[in-house]
Short mmCIF file of C-alpha atoms in Angstrom, two decimals:
data_model
loop_
_atom_site.label_atom_id
_atom_site.label_comp_id
_atom_site.label_asym_id
_atom_site.label_seq_id
_atom_site.Cartn_x
_atom_site.Cartn_y
_atom_site.Cartn_z
CA MET A 1123 0.02 0.08 0.03
CA ASP A 1124 0.79 3.43 -0.91
CA VAL A 1125 1.03 5.28 2.62
CA SER A 1126 0.66 8.63 1.41
CA THR A 1127 -2.30 7.95 -0.88
CA GLY A 1128 -3.70 5.09 0.52
CA ARG A 1129 -3.91 3.22 -2.52
CA LEU A 1130 -3.34 -0.39 -3.12
CA GLN A 1131 -0.20 -1.05 -5.14
CA PRO A 1132 -0.14 -3.65 -8.28
CA ALA A 1133 0.44 -7.23 -6.93
CA SER A 1134 4.32 -7.97 -7.39
CA ARG A 1135 5.30 -10.03 -10.36
CA LYS A 1136 6.40 -13.08 -7.88
CA TRP A 1137 2.61 -13.13 -6.70
CA ARG A 1138 1.28 -13.02 -9.98
CA LEU A 1139 3.62 -16.30 -11.07
CA THR A 1140 2.33 -18.12 -7.64
CA GLY A 1141 -1.30 -17.41 -8.76
CA TRP A 1142 -0.73 -19.09 -11.93
CA LEU A 1143 0.74 -22.10 -10.38
CA LEU A 1144 -1.82 -22.25 -8.12
CA ALA A 1145 -4.12 -23.06 -10.84
CA ALA A 1146 -1.57 -25.05 -13.05
CA VAL A 1147 -0.35 -27.45 -10.50
CA TRP A 1148 -3.82 -29.29 -10.32
CA LEU A 1149 -3.27 -30.04 -14.07
CA PHE A 1150 -1.23 -33.13 -13.00
CA PHE A 1151 -4.59 -35.24 -12.59
CA LEU A 1152 -5.20 -34.94 -16.32
CA ASN A 1153 -2.77 -37.53 -16.43
CA VAL A 1154 -4.84 -40.26 -16.62
CA PRO A 1155 -6.99 -39.08 -19.93
CA LEU A 1156 -3.71 -37.72 -21.14
CA GLY A 1157 -2.07 -41.23 -21.08
CA THR A 1158 -5.35 -42.78 -22.67
CA ALA A 1159 -5.13 -40.35 -25.64
CA LEU A 1160 -1.56 -41.03 -26.42
CA GLY A 1161 -2.36 -44.93 -26.42
CA GLN A 1162 -4.89 -44.80 -29.07
CA ALA A 1163 -4.00 -46.58 -32.20
CA GLU A 1164 -5.61 -44.41 -34.44
CA PRO A 1165 -3.52 -41.00 -35.06
CA TRP A 1166 -6.72 -38.61 -35.42
CA ARG A 1167 -8.13 -39.76 -32.10
CA ARG A 1168 -4.58 -39.45 -30.36
CA TRP A 1169 -3.71 -36.10 -31.62
CA LEU A 1170 -7.27 -34.90 -30.90
CA GLY A 1171 -7.62 -36.10 -27.30
CA VAL A 1172 -3.96 -34.62 -26.58
CA GLY A 1173 -4.82 -31.31 -28.62
CA ALA A 1174 -8.17 -30.97 -26.67
CA LEU A 1175 -6.73 -31.70 -23.17
CA VAL A 1176 -3.75 -29.22 -23.61
CA THR A 1177 -5.96 -26.60 -24.89
CA PHE A 1178 -8.69 -27.46 -21.66
CA GLY A 1179 -5.50 -27.16 -19.39
CA VAL A 1180 -4.35 -23.71 -20.84
CA ALA A 1181 -8.02 -22.53 -20.86
CA TYR A 1182 -8.52 -23.54 -17.50
CA VAL A 1183 -5.49 -21.87 -16.10
CA LEU A 1184 -6.42 -18.56 -18.14
CA LEU A 1185 -10.12 -18.51 -16.77
CA PHE A 1186 -8.89 -19.10 -13.11
CA GLU A 1187 -6.34 -16.02 -13.56
CA TRP A 1188 -9.21 -14.18 -15.10
CA ALA A 1189 -11.37 -14.94 -11.82
CA ARG A 1190 -8.76 -13.89 -9.74
CA ALA A 1191 -7.64 -10.75 -11.13
CA HIS A 1192 -11.56 -9.64 -10.77
CA ARG A 1193 -11.56 -10.70 -6.93
CA GLN A 1194 -8.49 -8.81 -6.23
CA ALA A 1195 -9.68 -5.60 -7.64
CA SER A 1196 -12.84 -6.30 -5.88
CA ARG A 1197 -14.71 -6.37 -9.09
CA PRO A 1198 -17.88 -8.69 -9.62
CA ILE A 1199 -17.14 -11.34 -11.95
CA PRO A 1200 -19.52 -10.77 -14.89
CA ARG A 1201 -22.13 -14.07 -14.85
CA GLY A 1202 -23.14 -14.13 -18.72
CA ARG A 1203 -19.16 -14.37 -19.44
CA ALA A 1204 -18.58 -16.65 -16.47
CA VAL A 1205 -20.95 -19.11 -17.98
CA ALA A 1206 -19.94 -18.85 -21.57
CA LYS A 1207 -16.48 -19.67 -20.56
CA LEU A 1208 -17.41 -22.54 -18.84
CA VAL A 1209 -19.50 -23.86 -21.68
CA GLY A 1210 -16.61 -23.45 -23.60
CA LEU A 1211 -14.41 -25.31 -20.95
CA LEU A 1212 -16.94 -28.35 -20.88
CA ALA A 1213 -17.20 -28.56 -24.45
CA LEU A 1214 -13.24 -29.20 -24.38
CA GLY A 1215 -13.37 -31.61 -22.38
CA LEU A 1216 -16.14 -33.53 -24.30
CA LEU A 1217 -14.02 -32.71 -27.48
CA SER A 1218 -11.37 -34.97 -25.58
CA SER A 1219 -13.88 -37.84 -25.27
CA PHE A 1220 -12.93 -38.81 -28.94
CA GLY A 1221 -9.35 -39.70 -27.73
CA THR A 1222 -9.85 -40.59 -23.85
CA GLY A 1223 -13.16 -42.39 -23.85
CA ALA A 1224 -14.83 -42.23 -20.52
CA ASP A 1225 -11.63 -40.85 -19.07
CA TRP A 1226 -12.54 -37.29 -20.08
CA MET A 1227 -14.77 -37.19 -17.44
CA THR A 1228 -11.99 -36.20 -15.21
CA THR A 1229 -12.12 -32.86 -16.77
CA LEU A 1230 -15.46 -32.49 -14.57
CA VAL A 1231 -13.59 -31.91 -11.85
CA PHE A 1232 -12.08 -29.21 -13.28
CA VAL A 1233 -15.17 -27.60 -14.50
CA ALA A 1234 -16.78 -27.89 -10.97
CA THR A 1235 -14.19 -26.22 -9.23
CA ALA A 1236 -14.05 -23.58 -11.91
CA ALA A 1237 -17.84 -22.92 -11.38
CA VAL A 1238 -17.42 -22.77 -7.64
CA PHE A 1239 -14.76 -20.10 -8.30
CA LEU A 1240 -16.87 -18.10 -10.58
CA LEU A 1241 -20.34 -18.25 -10.07
CA PRO A 1242 -22.47 -17.19 -6.86
CA GLY A 1243 -23.69 -19.77 -4.57
CA TRP A 1244 -26.70 -21.61 -5.96
CA TRP A 1245 -25.41 -21.64 -9.60
CA ALA A 1246 -22.43 -23.14 -8.18
CA LEU A 1247 -24.08 -25.62 -6.41
CA VAL A 1248 -26.53 -26.81 -9.52
CA VAL A 1249 -23.28 -27.28 -11.80
CA VAL A 1250 -21.22 -28.91 -9.04
CA ALA A 1251 -24.38 -31.38 -8.83
CA LEU A 1252 -24.61 -32.35 -12.78
CA ALA A 1253 -20.52 -32.80 -12.69
CA ALA A 1254 -21.10 -35.29 -9.81
CA ALA A 1255 -24.25 -36.82 -11.14
CA THR A 1256 -22.77 -37.31 -14.55
CA PRO A 1257 -20.00 -40.01 -13.90
CA LEU A 1258 -22.85 -42.09 -12.17
CA LEU A 1259 -25.22 -41.76 -15.28
CA ALA A 1260 -22.56 -41.97 -17.86
CA GLY A 1261 -23.04 -45.80 -18.01
CA TYR A 1262 -26.92 -45.75 -18.90
CA LEU A 1263 -26.16 -43.07 -21.46
CA VAL A 1264 -23.08 -44.53 -23.28
CA PRO A 1265 -22.86 -48.40 -22.89
CA SER A 1266 -19.11 -48.10 -23.21
CA TRP A 1267 -18.58 -45.89 -20.68
CA THR A 1268 -18.98 -47.76 -17.19
CA GLY A 1269 -20.08 -45.60 -13.97
CA GLU A 1270 -17.27 -43.55 -12.56
CA THR A 1271 -17.37 -43.41 -8.58
CA THR A 1272 -14.06 -42.45 -8.43
CA VAL A 1273 -14.81 -38.91 -10.54
CA PHE A 1274 -17.96 -38.63 -8.16
CA PHE A 1275 -15.92 -38.37 -5.23
CA ALA A 1276 -13.31 -36.30 -6.81
CA VAL A 1277 -15.94 -33.68 -7.89
CA LEU A 1278 -17.22 -33.30 -4.68
CA LEU A 1279 -14.19 -33.13 -2.64
CA ALA A 1280 -12.47 -30.76 -5.13
CA SER A 1281 -15.51 -28.69 -4.92
CA PHE A 1282 -15.87 -28.55 -1.45
CA ALA A 1283 -12.03 -27.35 -1.32
CA MET A 1284 -12.54 -24.79 -3.76
CA PHE A 1285 -15.49 -23.40 -1.76
CA GLY A 1286 -13.09 -22.56 1.05
CA VAL A 1287 -10.67 -21.14 -1.49
CA ALA A 1288 -13.67 -19.13 -3.03
CA ALA A 1289 -14.44 -17.87 0.67
CA LEU A 1290 -10.57 -17.00 1.42
CA ALA A 1291 -10.32 -14.79 -1.89
CA GLN A 1292 -13.48 -13.20 -0.76
CA ARG A 1293 -12.15 -12.29 2.58
CA ASN A 1294 -9.03 -11.17 1.20
CA GLY A 1295 -10.64 -9.22 -1.34
CA GLU A 1296 -12.89 -7.32 1.46
CA LEU A 1297 -9.91 -6.98 3.45
CA ARG A 1298 -7.51 -5.25 0.68
CA ALA A 1299 -10.78 -2.88 0.46
CA ALA A 1300 -10.64 -2.22 4.09
CA GLN A 1301 -7.00 -1.63 4.10
CA GLN A 1302 -7.59 0.91 1.43
CA GLU A 1303 -10.35 2.79 2.81
CA ILE A 1304 -8.41 3.02 6.27
CA GLY A 1305 -5.48 4.33 4.30
CA ARG A 1306 -7.81 6.71 2.59
CA LEU A 1307 -9.52 7.80 5.70
CA ALA A 1308 -5.97 8.32 7.41
CA VAL A 1309 -4.73 10.84 4.75
CA ALA A 1310 -8.26 12.67 4.67
CA GLU A 1311 -7.80 12.91 8.46
CA GLU A 1312 -4.10 14.35 8.37
CA ARG A 1313 -5.28 16.66 5.69
CA ALA A 1314 -7.96 17.87 7.94
CA ARG A 1315 -5.74 18.09 11.19
CA THR A 1316 -3.55 20.17 9.04
CA ALA A 1317 -6.37 22.46 7.83
CA ARG A 1318 -7.38 23.00 11.26
CA ASP A 1319 -4.10 24.00 12.47
CA LEU A 1320 -3.43 26.36 9.73
CA HIS A 1321 -6.49 28.00 10.29
CA ASP A 1322 -5.91 28.39 13.84
CA ILE A 1323 -2.52 29.51 13.31
CA LEU A 1324 -3.35 31.82 10.29
CA GLY A 1325 -6.93 32.98 11.97
CA HIS A 1326 -5.14 34.10 15.14
CA SER A 1327 -2.32 36.12 13.63
CA LEU A 1328 -4.06 37.99 10.78
CA THR A 1329 -6.66 38.88 12.97
CA VAL A 1330 -4.11 40.67 14.73
CA VAL A 1331 -2.16 41.97 11.70
CA ALA A 1332 -5.28 43.40 10.44
CA ILE A 1333 -6.31 45.19 13.78
CA LYS A 1334 -2.75 46.61 14.21
CA ALA A 1335 -2.74 47.72 10.71
CA GLU A 1336 -6.11 49.75 10.97
CA LEU A 1337 -4.47 51.27 14.19
CA ALA A 1338 -1.61 52.43 12.35
CA GLY A 1339 -3.62 53.69 9.55
CA ARG A 1340 -5.54 56.01 12.23
CA LEU A 1341 -2.16 57.12 13.90
CA VAL A 1342 -0.39 58.00 10.87
CA GLU A 1343 -1.27 61.33 10.88
CA VAL A 1344 -1.86 61.65 15.03
CA ASP A 1345 1.20 59.78 16.25
CA PRO A 1346 3.52 58.77 13.25
CA SER A 1347 6.24 57.30 15.49
CA ARG A 1348 3.68 55.10 17.27
CA ALA A 1349 2.23 54.17 14.02
CA ALA A 1350 5.82 53.32 12.44
CA ALA A 1351 6.12 51.01 15.85
CA GLU A 1352 2.78 49.37 15.17
CA ILE A 1353 3.75 49.17 11.02
CA ALA A 1354 6.89 47.11 12.54
CA GLU A 1355 5.03 44.71 14.65
CA VAL A 1356 2.74 43.90 12.10
CA GLU A 1357 5.83 42.90 9.83
CA HIS A 1358 7.19 40.83 12.92
CA LEU A 1359 3.47 39.26 13.02
CA ALA A 1360 3.51 38.68 9.24
CA ARG A 1361 6.80 36.77 9.45
CA ALA A 1362 6.29 34.88 12.59
CA ALA A 1363 3.14 33.78 10.84
CA LEU A 1364 4.62 32.51 7.87
CA ALA A 1365 7.50 30.82 10.19
CA ASP A 1366 4.33 29.03 11.82
CA VAL A 1367 3.00 28.16 8.55
CA ARG A 1368 6.23 26.60 7.59
CA ARG A 1369 6.86 24.42 10.77
CA THR A 1370 2.84 23.11 10.87
CA VAL A 1371 3.36 22.28 7.03
CA GLY A 1372 6.67 19.90 8.05
CA ALA A 1373 5.41 18.91 11.36
CA TYR A 1374 2.80 19.16 14.21
CA ARG A 1375 3.47 22.57 15.55
CA GLY A 1376 3.94 22.76 19.17
CA VAL A 1377 1.78 25.65 21.25
CA ARG A 1378 2.98 27.06 24.54
CA LEU A 1379 0.79 28.67 27.05
CA ALA A 1380 3.15 31.44 28.20
CA GLU A 1381 3.79 32.35 24.44
CA GLU A 1382 0.15 32.33 23.67
CA LEU A 1383 -0.55 34.55 26.64
CA ALA A 1384 2.00 37.11 25.85
CA GLY A 1385 0.16 37.11 22.34
CA ALA A 1386 -3.41 37.51 23.78
CA ARG A 1387 -1.70 40.54 25.46
CA SER A 1388 -0.56 42.20 22.50
CA ALA A 1389 -3.55 41.19 20.22
CA LEU A 1390 -6.00 42.56 22.98
CA ALA A 1391 -4.29 45.62 23.26
CA ALA A 1392 -4.35 46.39 19.46
CA ALA A 1393 -7.82 45.88 19.63
CA GLY A 1394 -8.64 48.36 22.46
CA ILE A 1395 -9.72 45.75 24.76
CA ALA A 1396 -8.54 45.83 28.51
CA ALA A 1397 -7.15 42.66 29.40
CA ASP A 1398 -6.69 40.79 33.04
CA LEU A 1399 -4.55 38.06 32.95
CA PRO A 1400 -2.42 35.69 35.17
CA ALA A 1401 0.71 37.12 36.36
CA GLU A 1402 2.13 33.50 37.14
CA LEU A 1403 1.24 30.46 35.57
CA PRO A 1404 0.90 26.89 37.52
CA GLU A 1405 3.15 23.90 36.35
CA LEU A 1406 1.57 21.99 33.85
CA PRO A 1407 2.59 18.66 31.76
CA ALA A 1408 3.62 19.53 28.15
CA GLU A 1409 0.28 18.20 26.50
CA ARG A 1410 -1.74 20.08 28.79
CA ASP A 1411 0.26 23.18 28.50
CA GLN A 1412 -0.23 23.00 24.78
CA LEU A 1413 -4.15 22.50 24.95
CA PHE A 1414 -4.58 25.37 27.25
CA GLY A 1415 -2.37 27.37 24.77
CA TRP A 1416 -4.49 26.43 21.92
CA ALA A 1417 -7.46 27.23 24.17
CA VAL A 1418 -6.09 31.06 24.99
CA ARG A 1419 -5.41 31.44 21.22
CA GLU A 1420 -8.93 30.54 20.05
CA GLY A 1421 -10.82 32.29 22.83
CA VAL A 1422 -8.80 35.51 22.27
CA THR A 1423 -9.12 34.98 18.12
CA ASN A 1424 -13.01 35.17 18.90
CA VAL A 1425 -13.16 38.10 21.62
CA VAL A 1426 -11.40 40.39 18.90
CA ARG A 1427 -13.19 39.29 16.03
CA HIS A 1428 -16.52 39.19 17.19
CA SER A 1429 -17.29 39.80 20.85
CA GLY A 1430 -17.47 43.67 20.62
CA ALA A 1431 -16.08 43.33 24.36
CA ARG A 1432 -14.12 46.27 26.47
CA HIS A 1433 -12.54 44.07 28.65
CA CYS A 1434 -11.22 40.11 28.39
CA THR A 1435 -10.36 37.93 31.50
CA ILE A 1436 -8.25 35.05 31.23
CA ARG A 1437 -7.94 32.55 34.29
CA VAL A 1438 -5.53 29.37 34.39
CA SER A 1439 -5.30 26.57 36.83
CA PRO A 1440 -3.49 23.13 36.99
CA GLU A 1441 -7.08 21.89 35.58
CA ALA A 1442 -8.67 24.43 33.40
CA VAL A 1443 -8.37 27.46 31.52
CA GLU A 1444 -11.14 29.95 31.06
CA ILE A 1445 -11.27 33.29 28.59
CA SER A 1446 -14.53 35.16 29.16
CA ASP A 1447 -15.40 38.75 27.78
CA ASP A 1448 -18.29 41.53 28.69
CA GLY A 1449 -19.22 41.38 24.86
CA ARG A 1450 -22.27 40.54 22.64
CA GLY A 1451 -22.49 37.00 24.15
CA PRO A 1452 -22.92 33.88 22.53
CA THR A 1453 -25.32 33.23 19.41
CA PRO A 1454 -27.47 30.29 19.26
CA ASP A 1455 -25.19 28.04 16.92
CA THR A 1456 -22.00 29.73 18.63
CA ALA A 1457 -21.25 26.01 20.18
CA ALA A 1458 -21.11 24.16 16.53
CA ALA A 1459 -19.62 26.85 14.39
CA GLY A 1460 -16.16 27.33 13.18
CA HIS A 1461 -13.17 25.28 12.51
CA GLY A 1462 -11.56 26.45 15.60
CA LEU A 1463 -13.78 25.12 18.14
CA VAL A 1464 -14.05 22.10 16.51
CA GLY A 1465 -10.23 21.65 16.33
CA LEU A 1466 -10.20 22.59 20.08
CA ARG A 1467 -12.72 19.88 20.94
CA GLU A 1468 -10.63 17.21 19.08
CA ARG A 1469 -7.74 17.99 21.08
CA ALA A 1470 -9.17 18.14 24.32
CA GLN A 1471 -10.50 14.72 23.51
CA ARG A 1472 -7.18 13.50 23.33
CA LEU A 1473 -6.70 14.06 27.28
CA ASP A 1474 -10.02 13.41 28.44
CA ALA A 1475 -10.90 17.12 28.80
CA ALA A 1476 -14.26 18.90 28.03
CA VAL A 1477 -14.89 22.25 25.95
CA VAL A 1478 -17.67 24.47 27.40
CA VAL A 1479 -18.99 27.65 25.65
CA GLY A 1480 -21.82 29.91 26.34
CA GLY A 1481 -22.75 33.03 28.12
CA ARG A 1482 -21.38 34.36 31.32
CA PRO A 1483 -23.20 33.41 34.51
CA ARG A 1484 -23.62 36.98 35.48
CA GLY A 1485 -24.16 39.78 32.88
CA ARG A 1486 -23.52 40.07 29.35
CA GLY A 1487 -20.46 38.26 27.58
CA PHE A 1488 -19.42 34.94 26.41
CA VAL A 1489 -17.19 32.46 28.28
CA LEU A 1490 -14.72 29.46 26.84
CA ARG A 1491 -13.69 26.97 29.16
CA VAL A 1492 -11.49 23.72 28.64
CA ALA A 1493 -11.14 21.88 31.47
CA LEU A 1494 -9.99 18.15 32.61
CA SER A 1495 -12.89 15.77 33.35
CA SER A 1496 -12.24 15.98 37.19
CA ALA A 1497 -12.59 19.75 36.66
CA GLY A 1498 -15.38 20.17 34.01
CA ALA A 1499 -18.28 20.67 36.30
CA ARG A 1500 -16.69 23.28 38.29
#
């Protein structure tokens, strides 16, 4: 399988050769009718019998390979074509009877097994039953042919074995299809994860860039020196965003809570929103620190973009992080909207944490809270 695309690769040359041999090895059992044909006194019977048996063997191998290729590709075997090929195989077996006599019935074993591999259940059972009954009825139909009970049992045993082979081939085909689907889903999930990360990174960075650029535009005539400082910070943020994108494309980007709080302070100040941020941070495990960092990034981005707030508060404890504001508050579809919250919920699930969004308990505003399961109800 190609891991990058999730597609199954073609079978190797060695495996294709093995598939041919799997069918060809059983042609050894045609030695009895072949010996009978070679022992014929009349040349036309001898060569007709040998030619028909050789053609029968080649046709059987090609028929088996044709059916196996369809199964490996998870394609249905065309029933009409399969029946036509089986009839042709039976006709070659009957043609060999001019040189093999009653021994031609050995070919019925191959016809029955081919039917099992090619046809659906009941169709295959009918062919097997007819092939098994033919040796027993042959003596009544053609006086010179005696009943061949050996062929009768050979047909039954070979057909039973082929039922197992056909079931195994079907399960292998289903397994290959399942592996292909798993590979496709893995690729799709990785692409979706990268898209979410890019959305989170660029959404926050470009929001801050837009706000600072707007602020610099207002300050150009009023306070040129501060406007220049804001433009310089816009350049710094743009370069940082580009570096974040490159890191994300190259590998999973780590996020640190302390860095996100520093970025939040700058973004809120540029938006004219008063910030109440923690002066000290608790010691956090690396995965939790990263999760809380993503929560601060998403929460502050939403405050700056949508809230219309004048004040934003961020609280951090060892078990939870909470971002709240005094803005417009949540809309009816806030809990389900946006790639950012979807990505945040998926990251939280990996640590058995919960993401809660809604209005503030007192007054207007919005709250985003990420907490471990033990702290989720607080």
